[in-house]
Amino acid sequence: MTLPRHGVSLCSLYQARQRIAGQAVRTPLVRSPALSARFDAEILLKLETLQPTGAFKLRGATNMIAALIERHGRDALRAGVTTASTGNHGRAVAHAAAHLGVPAVICLSRLVPANKVVAIEVLGAEVRRVGRNQDEAFIEVARLVDEEGMTLIPPFDDALVAAGQGTIGLELMEDAPELDRVFVGLSGGGLLGGIGAAIKAIRPATRITGVSLSDGAAMWKSLQAGRPVEVEEVASLADSLGGGIGRDNRCTLALAREVMDEHFQVSEVAIAHAMVDILEHEKLLVEGAAAVGLAAIVEHKLDVRGQKVALILSGNGVALETFDRARALAGR
């Protein structure tokens, strides 16, 4: 069988599910009575906030490290693993590495909130603060790989990482096989691409809706240009949607282009309102990136009446001061 150019197949998704069993959990898909009534639709929430690390990233990181050990043996990772991250991926790599007995060094830019730094350090990984953005943090990652023999675990641009995230799509299709639409935050493309690959292989009629920040939407700009485009990274309530896609993107640009049906950008105000709404009505404290699906429906006045819609609540890594800022921005 020939793999697609991006390397993510239905077979690789099921292999990923086997590898991550026991580390990443199968998260609930729950109906929101409040949102369903508000939009006259069946609104379902995929609670990736319940992962042991608080976000979906654990799936991809675990799949890649486990696959490397499976293929090359544990000695191949003796020097350890490394990555750059906006926070959630670093925490996932630290968790997976500790569970599998592998050293880890996580490089973070100065934009990453302090609460995410602490969450990584408590898992036993070494944290290095490097640069003003994720691309600059990756300079130190490249040095660790070239000079110290560490193995890179990319935050998104790898078929193994994307397949790990795509196990969410398998679960969605099993729990709600007649989904009409799935809203997914779009940053590097691993989450949207993986979920989309699973769903399009099983139910092509389900629409995959990507949601990006209004500023700093690197993947969306790259899709429009047909090649990787660098954009200025800006601070956001949805900080985990920041960062570039890499100048030599090998996987997720092609994957997102293949599976995404439509795309919307959302403002900081819309994200703030959505974060507060989710806490008030669902009693869930979520980070900005987890609220962008709801933000898109509201800000763009999308008609989802009569549809079965899934929102991916991707993570809960929000500091209380960040949520307070969201409340102030929303005027609530």
GROMACS .gro file of C-alpha atoms in nm:
model
  332
    1MET     CA    1   0.000   0.000   0.000
    2THR     CA    2   0.132   0.345  -0.092
    3LEU     CA    3   0.109   0.605   0.183
    4PRO     CA    4  -0.027   0.951   0.097
    5ARG     CA    5   0.238   1.222   0.060
    6HIS     CA    6   0.182   1.345   0.414
    7GLY     CA    7   0.228   0.991   0.550
    8VAL     CA    8  -0.093   0.966   0.756
    9SER     CA    9  -0.317   0.670   0.666
   10LEU     CA   10  -0.608   0.500   0.837
   11CYS     CA   11  -0.373   0.212   0.917
   12SER     CA   12  -0.125   0.446   1.087
   13LEU     CA   13  -0.409   0.594   1.292
   14TYR     CA   14  -0.511   0.254   1.428
   15GLN     CA   15  -0.145   0.170   1.499
   16ALA     CA   16  -0.119   0.495   1.692
   17ARG     CA   17  -0.422   0.404   1.900
   18GLN     CA   18  -0.257   0.078   2.005
   19ARG     CA   19   0.067   0.254   2.101
   20ILE     CA   20  -0.091   0.527   2.316
   21ALA     CA   21  -0.328   0.296   2.506
   22GLY     CA   22  -0.253   0.321   2.875
   23GLN     CA   23  -0.095   0.667   2.858
   24ALA     CA   24  -0.339   0.888   2.671
   25VAL     CA   25  -0.702   0.831   2.769
   26ARG     CA   26  -1.009   0.792   2.552
   27THR     CA   27  -1.183   1.119   2.635
   28PRO     CA   28  -1.560   1.165   2.668
   29LEU     CA   29  -1.776   1.323   2.397
   30VAL     CA   30  -2.056   1.495   2.587
   31ARG     CA   31  -2.365   1.686   2.477
   32SER     CA   32  -2.391   2.048   2.586
   33PRO     CA   33  -2.757   2.121   2.669
   34ALA     CA   34  -2.691   2.496   2.693
   35LEU     CA   35  -2.511   2.528   2.359
   36SER     CA   36  -2.748   2.286   2.186
   37ALA     CA   37  -3.045   2.499   2.290
   38ARG     CA   38  -2.866   2.824   2.202
   39PHE     CA   39  -2.785   2.716   1.845
   40ASP     CA   40  -3.079   2.478   1.783
   41ALA     CA   41  -2.830   2.201   1.712
   42GLU     CA   42  -2.671   1.896   1.872
   43ILE     CA   43  -2.348   2.045   2.013
   44LEU     CA   44  -2.101   1.785   2.140
   45LEU     CA   45  -1.784   1.864   2.336
   46LYS     CA   46  -1.473   1.645   2.301
   47LEU     CA   47  -1.306   1.678   2.639
   48GLU     CA   48  -0.933   1.659   2.567
   49THR     CA   49  -0.904   1.868   2.882
   50LEU     CA   50  -0.925   1.536   3.069
   51GLN     CA   51  -0.595   1.401   2.934
   52PRO     CA   52  -0.335   1.342   3.210
   53THR     CA   53  -0.140   1.644   3.083
   54GLY     CA   54  -0.455   1.850   3.029
   55ALA     CA   55  -0.437   1.859   2.648
   56PHE     CA   56  -0.453   1.649   2.331
   57LYS     CA   57  -0.079   1.677   2.268
   58LEU     CA   58  -0.010   1.370   2.480
   59ARG     CA   59  -0.146   1.152   2.200
   60GLY     CA   60   0.104   1.260   1.934
   61ALA     CA   61   0.410   1.277   2.159
   62THR     CA   62   0.342   0.933   2.305
   63ASN     CA   63   0.285   0.779   1.963
   64MET     CA   64   0.611   0.913   1.820
   65ILE     CA   65   0.837   0.820   2.113
   66ALA     CA   66   0.679   0.474   2.141
   67ALA     CA   67   0.711   0.417   1.766
   68LEU     CA   68   1.079   0.516   1.768
   69ILE     CA   69   1.150   0.272   2.052
   70GLU     CA   70   0.949   0.005   1.871
   71ARG     CA   71   1.143   0.052   1.548
   72HIS     CA   72   1.496   0.127   1.668
   73GLY     CA   73   1.520   0.014   2.030
   74ARG     CA   74   1.549   0.217   2.349
   75ASP     CA   75   1.925   0.270   2.303
   76ALA     CA   76   1.854   0.489   2.000
   77LEU     CA   77   1.705   0.745   2.240
   78ARG     CA   78   1.978   0.720   2.504
   79ALA     CA   79   2.077   1.085   2.456
   80GLY     CA   80   1.715   1.186   2.511
   81VAL     CA   81   1.443   1.369   2.323
   82THR     CA   82   1.389   1.740   2.272
   83THR     CA   83   1.138   1.982   2.126
   84ALA     CA   84   1.028   2.344   2.118
   85SER     CA   85   0.674   2.420   2.226
   86THR     CA   86   0.417   2.681   2.316
   87GLY     CA   87   0.361   2.474   2.631
   88ASN     CA   88   0.121   2.184   2.582
   89HIS     CA   89   0.345   1.982   2.350
   90GLY     CA   90   0.640   2.028   2.581
   91ARG     CA   91   0.436   1.896   2.871
   92ALA     CA   92   0.324   1.601   2.660
   93VAL     CA   93   0.680   1.514   2.556
   94ALA     CA   94   0.797   1.542   2.917
   95HIS     CA   95   0.515   1.310   3.033
   96ALA     CA   96   0.566   1.053   2.758
   97ALA     CA   97   0.946   1.056   2.799
   98ALA     CA   98   0.923   1.006   3.175
   99HIS     CA   99   0.677   0.719   3.131
  100LEU     CA  100   0.902   0.551   2.873
  101GLY     CA  101   1.226   0.616   3.062
  102VAL     CA  102   1.380   0.867   2.822
  103PRO     CA  103   1.552   1.200   2.918
  104ALA     CA  104   1.388   1.517   2.780
  105VAL     CA  105   1.491   1.881   2.724
  106ILE     CA  106   1.208   2.122   2.638
  107CYS     CA  107   1.290   2.460   2.478
  108LEU     CA  108   1.034   2.737   2.531
  109SER     CA  109   1.021   3.094   2.407
  110ARG     CA  110   0.967   3.384   2.645
  111LEU     CA  111   0.605   3.410   2.524
  112VAL     CA  112   0.508   3.082   2.695
  113PRO     CA  113   0.318   3.151   3.021
  114ALA     CA  114   0.491   3.065   3.350
  115ASN     CA  115   0.221   2.814   3.450
  116LYS     CA  116   0.308   2.598   3.149
  117VAL     CA  117   0.680   2.611   3.234
  118VAL     CA  118   0.612   2.483   3.587
  119ALA     CA  119   0.383   2.209   3.453
  120ILE     CA  120   0.669   2.076   3.241
  121GLU     CA  121   0.935   2.098   3.511
  122VAL     CA  122   0.732   1.895   3.762
  123LEU     CA  123   0.738   1.604   3.515
  124GLY     CA  124   1.117   1.588   3.540
  125ALA     CA  125   1.216   1.742   3.207
  126GLU     CA  126   1.476   2.016   3.175
  127VAL     CA  127   1.329   2.346   3.052
  128ARG     CA  128   1.535   2.601   2.856
  129ARG     CA  129   1.394   2.949   2.789
  130VAL     CA  130   1.522   3.056   2.448
  131GLY     CA  131   1.426   3.342   2.218
  132ARG     CA  132   1.123   3.556   2.147
  133ASN     CA  133   0.916   3.296   1.962
  134GLN     CA  134   0.890   2.926   1.883
  135ASP     CA  135   1.111   2.951   1.573
  136GLU     CA  136   1.395   3.097   1.782
  137ALA     CA  137   1.348   2.825   2.045
  138PHE     CA  138   1.395   2.571   1.768
  139ILE     CA  139   1.748   2.703   1.707
  140GLU     CA  140   1.849   2.555   2.044
  141VAL     CA  141   1.660   2.234   1.958
  142ALA     CA  142   1.862   2.203   1.636
  143ARG     CA  143   2.186   2.246   1.834
  144LEU     CA  144   2.083   1.975   2.081
  145VAL     CA  145   2.009   1.739   1.794
  146ASP     CA  146   2.328   1.817   1.598
  147GLU     CA  147   2.576   1.846   1.884
  148GLU     CA  148   2.436   1.629   2.163
  149GLY     CA  149   2.262   1.356   1.963
  150MET     CA  150   1.914   1.417   2.101
  151THR     CA  151   1.605   1.316   1.900
  152LEU     CA  152   1.354   1.578   1.792
  153ILE     CA  153   0.988   1.518   1.873
  154PRO     CA  154   0.818   1.781   1.652
  155PRO     CA  155   0.513   1.960   1.792
  156PHE     CA  156   0.310   1.894   1.478
  157ASP     CA  157   0.502   1.841   1.152
  158ASP     CA  158   0.546   1.466   1.159
  159ALA     CA  159   0.325   1.182   1.041
  160LEU     CA  160   0.359   0.995   1.372
  161VAL     CA  161   0.261   1.303   1.573
  162ALA     CA  162  -0.033   1.381   1.346
  163ALA     CA  163  -0.149   1.018   1.358
  164GLY     CA  164  -0.144   1.031   1.737
  165GLN     CA  165  -0.365   1.340   1.736
  166GLY     CA  166  -0.582   1.172   1.474
  167THR     CA  167  -0.692   0.907   1.723
  168ILE     CA  168  -0.937   1.176   1.839
  169GLY     CA  169  -1.103   1.145   1.499
  170LEU     CA  170  -1.137   0.768   1.537
  171GLU     CA  171  -1.311   0.820   1.872
  172LEU     CA  172  -1.542   1.084   1.727
  173MET     CA  173  -1.651   0.850   1.448
  174GLU     CA  174  -1.720   0.569   1.695
  175ASP     CA  175  -1.910   0.786   1.942
  176ALA     CA  176  -2.098   1.003   1.689
  177PRO     CA  177  -2.079   0.836   1.346
  178GLU     CA  178  -2.320   1.081   1.184
  179LEU     CA  179  -2.135   1.402   1.272
  180ASP     CA  180  -2.208   1.686   1.031
  181ARG     CA  181  -1.925   1.917   1.132
  182VAL     CA  182  -1.615   1.932   1.351
  183PHE     CA  183  -1.456   2.260   1.464
  184VAL     CA  184  -1.081   2.232   1.529
  185GLY     CA  185  -0.823   2.493   1.624
  186LEU     CA  186  -0.565   2.536   1.347
  187SER     CA  187  -0.205   2.619   1.429
  188GLY     CA  188   0.067   2.385   1.305
  189GLY     CA  189  -0.195   2.151   1.158
  190GLY     CA  190  -0.123   1.831   1.350
  191LEU     CA  191  -0.454   1.831   1.539
  192LEU     CA  192  -0.677   1.936   1.250
  193GLY     CA  193  -0.484   1.724   1.001
  194GLY     CA  194  -0.490   1.410   1.213
  195ILE     CA  195  -0.857   1.442   1.305
  196GLY     CA  196  -0.946   1.525   0.945
  197ALA     CA  197  -0.751   1.227   0.809
  198ALA     CA  198  -0.945   0.990   1.035
  199ILE     CA  199  -1.285   1.139   0.967
  200LYS     CA  200  -1.244   1.178   0.591
  201ALA     CA  201  -1.135   0.812   0.566
  202ILE     CA  202  -1.447   0.698   0.751
  203ARG     CA  203  -1.715   0.959   0.670
  204PRO     CA  204  -1.609   1.202   0.395
  205ALA     CA  205  -1.934   1.400   0.424
  206THR     CA  206  -1.839   1.535   0.768
  207ARG     CA  207  -1.708   1.891   0.732
  208ILE     CA  208  -1.378   1.984   0.893
  209THR     CA  209  -1.379   2.348   0.999
  210GLY     CA  210  -1.047   2.505   1.095
  211VAL     CA  211  -1.028   2.806   1.326
  212SER     CA  212  -0.723   3.035   1.356
  213LEU     CA  213  -0.628   3.354   1.535
  214SER     CA  214  -0.704   3.683   1.364
  215ASP     CA  215  -0.331   3.769   1.383
  216GLY     CA  216  -0.038   3.533   1.344
  217ALA     CA  217  -0.227   3.261   1.156
  218ALA     CA  218   0.078   3.098   0.999
  219MET     CA  219  -0.089   2.785   0.862
  220TRP     CA  220  -0.378   2.977   0.708
  221LYS     CA  221  -0.139   3.222   0.540
  222SER     CA  222   0.068   2.929   0.417
  223LEU     CA  223  -0.235   2.750   0.274
  224GLN     CA  224  -0.330   3.066   0.088
  225ALA     CA  225   0.024   3.107  -0.046
  226GLY     CA  226   0.071   2.740  -0.129
  227ARG     CA  227   0.399   2.727   0.065
  228PRO     CA  228   0.523   2.784   0.422
  229VAL     CA  229   0.494   3.152   0.515
  230GLU     CA  230   0.650   3.320   0.817
  231VAL     CA  231   0.427   3.550   1.020
  232GLU     CA  232   0.491   3.757   1.329
  233GLU     CA  233   0.397   3.567   1.642
  234VAL     CA  234   0.178   3.772   1.877
  235ALA     CA  235   0.059   3.723   2.232
  236SER     CA  236  -0.294   3.580   2.250
  237LEU     CA  237  -0.546   3.430   2.488
  238ALA     CA  238  -0.511   3.127   2.258
  239ASP     CA  239  -0.133   3.117   2.299
  240SER     CA  240  -0.105   2.751   2.195
  241LEU     CA  241  -0.230   2.847   1.846
  242GLY     CA  242   0.073   3.070   1.796
  243GLY     CA  243   0.398   2.985   1.619
  244GLY     CA  244   0.503   2.913   1.263
  245ILE     CA  245   0.468   2.593   1.063
  246GLY     CA  246   0.837   2.558   0.977
  247ARG     CA  247   1.010   2.665   0.657
  248ASP     CA  248   1.055   2.303   0.550
  249ASN     CA  249   0.711   2.177   0.647
  250ARG     CA  250   0.693   1.817   0.524
  251CYS     CA  251   0.359   1.686   0.650
  252THR     CA  252   0.094   1.910   0.796
  253LEU     CA  253   0.065   2.175   0.524
  254ALA     CA  254  -0.029   1.905   0.272
  255LEU     CA  255  -0.247   1.729   0.527
  256ALA     CA  256  -0.444   2.040   0.623
  257ARG     CA  257  -0.491   2.131   0.257
  258GLU     CA  258  -0.634   1.784   0.191
  259VAL     CA  259  -0.880   1.752   0.479
  260MET     CA  260  -0.998   2.103   0.574
  261ASP     CA  261  -1.328   2.210   0.416
  262GLU     CA  262  -1.352   2.566   0.549
  263HIS     CA  263  -1.170   2.811   0.772
  264PHE     CA  264  -1.246   3.106   0.998
  265GLN     CA  265  -1.032   3.352   1.193
  266VAL     CA  266  -1.147   3.477   1.532
  267SER     CA  267  -1.073   3.788   1.735
  268GLU     CA  268  -0.941   3.807   2.089
  269VAL     CA  269  -1.276   3.941   2.207
  270ALA     CA  270  -1.461   3.645   2.056
  271ILE     CA  271  -1.217   3.402   2.220
  272ALA     CA  272  -1.262   3.577   2.555
  273HIS     CA  273  -1.642   3.553   2.537
  274ALA     CA  274  -1.620   3.184   2.443
  275MET     CA  275  -1.387   3.102   2.733
  276VAL     CA  276  -1.623   3.269   2.978
  277ASP     CA  277  -1.929   3.102   2.823
  278ILE     CA  278  -1.773   2.758   2.855
  279LEU     CA  279  -1.692   2.815   3.220
  280GLU     CA  280  -2.035   2.957   3.300
  281HIS     CA  281  -2.244   2.698   3.117
  282GLU     CA  282  -2.022   2.387   3.111
  283LYS     CA  283  -1.826   2.447   3.433
  284LEU     CA  284  -1.503   2.388   3.238
  285LEU     CA  285  -1.201   2.615   3.263
  286VAL     CA  286  -1.036   2.595   2.920
  287GLU     CA  287  -0.752   2.770   2.744
  288GLY     CA  288  -0.821   3.006   2.456
  289ALA     CA  289  -0.733   2.751   2.188
  290ALA     CA  290  -1.002   2.518   2.323
  291ALA     CA  291  -1.268   2.787   2.286
  292VAL     CA  292  -1.208   2.894   1.925
  293GLY     CA  293  -1.473   2.663   1.777
  294LEU     CA  294  -1.745   2.829   1.983
  295ALA     CA  295  -1.588   3.169   1.910
  296ALA     CA  296  -1.614   3.104   1.535
  297ILE     CA  297  -1.981   3.004   1.550
  298VAL     CA  298  -2.069   3.318   1.745
  299GLU     CA  299  -1.844   3.575   1.578
  300HIS     CA  300  -1.924   3.463   1.222
  301LYS     CA  301  -2.291   3.393   1.300
  302LEU     CA  302  -2.262   3.044   1.151
  303ASP     CA  303  -2.588   2.860   1.093
  304VAL     CA  304  -2.556   2.516   1.249
  305ARG     CA  305  -2.929   2.461   1.309
  306GLY     CA  306  -3.026   2.096   1.295
  307GLN     CA  307  -2.666   1.980   1.268
  308LYS     CA  308  -2.465   1.744   1.487
  309VAL     CA  309  -2.151   1.944   1.567
  310ALA     CA  310  -1.838   1.857   1.764
  311LEU     CA  311  -1.618   2.118   1.928
  312ILE     CA  312  -1.268   2.002   2.023
  313LEU     CA  313  -1.193   2.136   2.372
  314SER     CA  314  -0.824   2.086   2.318
  315GLY     CA  315  -0.674   2.179   2.656
  316ASN     CA  316  -0.710   2.332   3.000
  317GLY     CA  317  -0.368   2.493   3.034
  318VAL     CA  318  -0.486   2.841   3.123
  319ALA     CA  319  -0.343   3.050   3.406
  320LEU     CA  320  -0.595   3.222   3.631
  321GLU     CA  321  -0.451   3.563   3.539
  322THR     CA  322  -0.507   3.479   3.172
  323PHE     CA  323  -0.868   3.388   3.243
  324ASP     CA  324  -0.910   3.710   3.439
  325ARG     CA  325  -0.784   3.896   3.132
  326ALA     CA  326  -1.039   3.710   2.922
  327ARG     CA  327  -1.319   3.809   3.158
  328ALA     CA  328  -1.210   4.173   3.148
  329LEU     CA  329  -1.187   4.170   2.767
  330ALA     CA  330  -1.534   4.016   2.746
  331GLY     CA  331  -1.668   4.273   2.994
  332ARG     CA  332  -1.802   4.003   3.225
   0.00000   0.00000   0.00000
